[in-house]
Coordinates of C-alpha atoms in Angstrom, one line a residue:
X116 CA 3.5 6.9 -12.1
X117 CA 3.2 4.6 -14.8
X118 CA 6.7 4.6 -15.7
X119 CA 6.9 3.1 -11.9
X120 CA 4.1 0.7 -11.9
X121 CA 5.8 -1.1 -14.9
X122 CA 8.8 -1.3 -13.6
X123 CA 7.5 -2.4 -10.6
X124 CA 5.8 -5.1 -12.2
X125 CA 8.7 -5.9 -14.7
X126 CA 11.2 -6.6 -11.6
X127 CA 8.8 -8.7 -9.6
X128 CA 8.1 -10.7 -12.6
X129 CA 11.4 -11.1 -13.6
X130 CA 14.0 -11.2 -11.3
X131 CA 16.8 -8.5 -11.6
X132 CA 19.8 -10.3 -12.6
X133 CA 23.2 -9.8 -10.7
X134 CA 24.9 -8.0 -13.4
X135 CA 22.1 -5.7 -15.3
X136 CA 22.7 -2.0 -15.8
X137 CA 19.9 -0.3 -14.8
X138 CA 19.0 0.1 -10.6
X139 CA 16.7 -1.8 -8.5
X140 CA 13.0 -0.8 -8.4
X141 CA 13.7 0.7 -4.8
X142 CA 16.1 3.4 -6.1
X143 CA 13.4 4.6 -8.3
X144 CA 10.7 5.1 -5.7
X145 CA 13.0 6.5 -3.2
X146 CA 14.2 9.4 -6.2
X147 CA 10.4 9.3 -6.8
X148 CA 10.0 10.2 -3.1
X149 CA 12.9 12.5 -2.5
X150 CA 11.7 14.5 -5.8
X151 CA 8.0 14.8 -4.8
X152 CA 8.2 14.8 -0.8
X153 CA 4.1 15.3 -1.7
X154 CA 3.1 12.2 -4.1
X155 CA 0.6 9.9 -1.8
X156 CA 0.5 8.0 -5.9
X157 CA 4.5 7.4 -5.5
X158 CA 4.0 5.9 -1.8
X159 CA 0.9 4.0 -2.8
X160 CA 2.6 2.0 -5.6
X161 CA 6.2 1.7 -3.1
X162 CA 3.7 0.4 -0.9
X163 CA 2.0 -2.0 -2.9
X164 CA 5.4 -3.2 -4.3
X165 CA 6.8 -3.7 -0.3
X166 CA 4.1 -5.8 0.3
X167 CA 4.4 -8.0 -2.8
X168 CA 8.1 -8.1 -1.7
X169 CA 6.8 -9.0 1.8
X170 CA 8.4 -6.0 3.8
X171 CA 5.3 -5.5 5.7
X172 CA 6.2 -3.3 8.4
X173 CA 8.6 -1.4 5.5
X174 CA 5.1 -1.1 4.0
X175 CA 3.2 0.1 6.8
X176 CA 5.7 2.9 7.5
X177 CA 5.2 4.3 3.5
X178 CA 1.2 4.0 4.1
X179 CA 1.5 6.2 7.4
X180 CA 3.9 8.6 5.7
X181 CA 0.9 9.2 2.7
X182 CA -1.7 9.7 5.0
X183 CA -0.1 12.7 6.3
X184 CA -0.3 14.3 2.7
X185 CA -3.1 16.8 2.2
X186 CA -5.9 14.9 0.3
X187 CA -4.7 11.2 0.2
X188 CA -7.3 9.5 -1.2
X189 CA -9.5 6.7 1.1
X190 CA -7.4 4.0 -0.9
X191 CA -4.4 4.6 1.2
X192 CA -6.2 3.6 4.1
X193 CA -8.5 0.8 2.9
X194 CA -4.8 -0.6 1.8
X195 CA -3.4 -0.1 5.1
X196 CA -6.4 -1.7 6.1
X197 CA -6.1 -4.6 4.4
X198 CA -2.2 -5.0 4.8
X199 CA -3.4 -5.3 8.4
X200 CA -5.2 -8.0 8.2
X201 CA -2.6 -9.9 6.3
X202 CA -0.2 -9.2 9.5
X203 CA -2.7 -10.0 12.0
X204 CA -3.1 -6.4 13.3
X205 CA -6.7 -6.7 13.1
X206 CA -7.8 -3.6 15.7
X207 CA -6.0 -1.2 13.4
X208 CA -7.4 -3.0 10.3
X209 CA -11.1 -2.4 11.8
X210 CA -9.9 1.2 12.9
X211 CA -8.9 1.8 8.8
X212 CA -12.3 -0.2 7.8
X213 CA -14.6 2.2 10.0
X214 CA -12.3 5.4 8.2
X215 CA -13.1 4.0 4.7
X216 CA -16.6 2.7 5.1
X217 CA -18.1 5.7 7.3
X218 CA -17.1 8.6 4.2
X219 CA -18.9 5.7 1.8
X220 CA -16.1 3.6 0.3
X221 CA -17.5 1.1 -2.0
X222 CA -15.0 -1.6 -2.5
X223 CA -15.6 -4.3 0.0
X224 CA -12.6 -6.5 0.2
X225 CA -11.6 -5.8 3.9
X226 CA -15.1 -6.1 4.9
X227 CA -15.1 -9.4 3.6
X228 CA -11.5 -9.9 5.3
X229 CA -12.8 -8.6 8.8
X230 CA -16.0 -10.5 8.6
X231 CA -14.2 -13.6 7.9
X232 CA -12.4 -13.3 11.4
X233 CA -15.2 -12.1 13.1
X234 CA -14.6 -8.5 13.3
X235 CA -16.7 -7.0 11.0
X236 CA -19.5 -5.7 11.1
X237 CA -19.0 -3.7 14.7
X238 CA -21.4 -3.5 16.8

């Protein structure tokens, strides 16, 4: 995983150059995938880089696909939450904000997001 979050952040930093010798971040997390059909950390961080890359709905489909592993942790949907509410899907972002908040999620971000269009709290 860490090998993968800093080469994620090298190559959105830097940009890959046409010629260079090693693959494209993508390759990595798909081998990453393929290898470990069961890492929700592998899909979070392929996730996270898709949305930097702004591949939203490419993003949305990885979130889904680690929510359907056995134990994902609340992040993945407090993400998905919040990548909602950056596309404007803002039932589904309250539907991942009342999954999060109702098992006592602490980080507040996509309350703050929902409030600030009105959706948040519900009543």
């Amino acid at each position: 995983h860490r090998a993968l979050y800093a080469m994620m952040r090298y190559q959105l930093k830097v940009p890959r150059p046409a010629n260079a010798t090693y693959a494209p971040i993508e390759c990595y997390f798909q081998k990453a995938i393929a290898f470990s059909p069961n890492d929700y950390r592998v899909m979070q961080l392929y996730s996270n880089y898709l949305t930097k890359k702004n591949h939203p709905k490419m993003a949305e489909s990885v979130y889904k696909r680690a929510l359907k592993i056995n134990n994902a942790p609340l992040d993945i949907n407090y993400a998905l939450g919040i990548l909602y509410v950056e596309m404007n899907e803002l039932d589904k972002a309250v539907e991942q904000a009342k999954i999060v908040y109702d098992r006592g999620f602490k980080k507040t971000k996509l309350a703050r997001k929902l409030k600030k269009v009105n959706r948040w709290p519900i009543k």
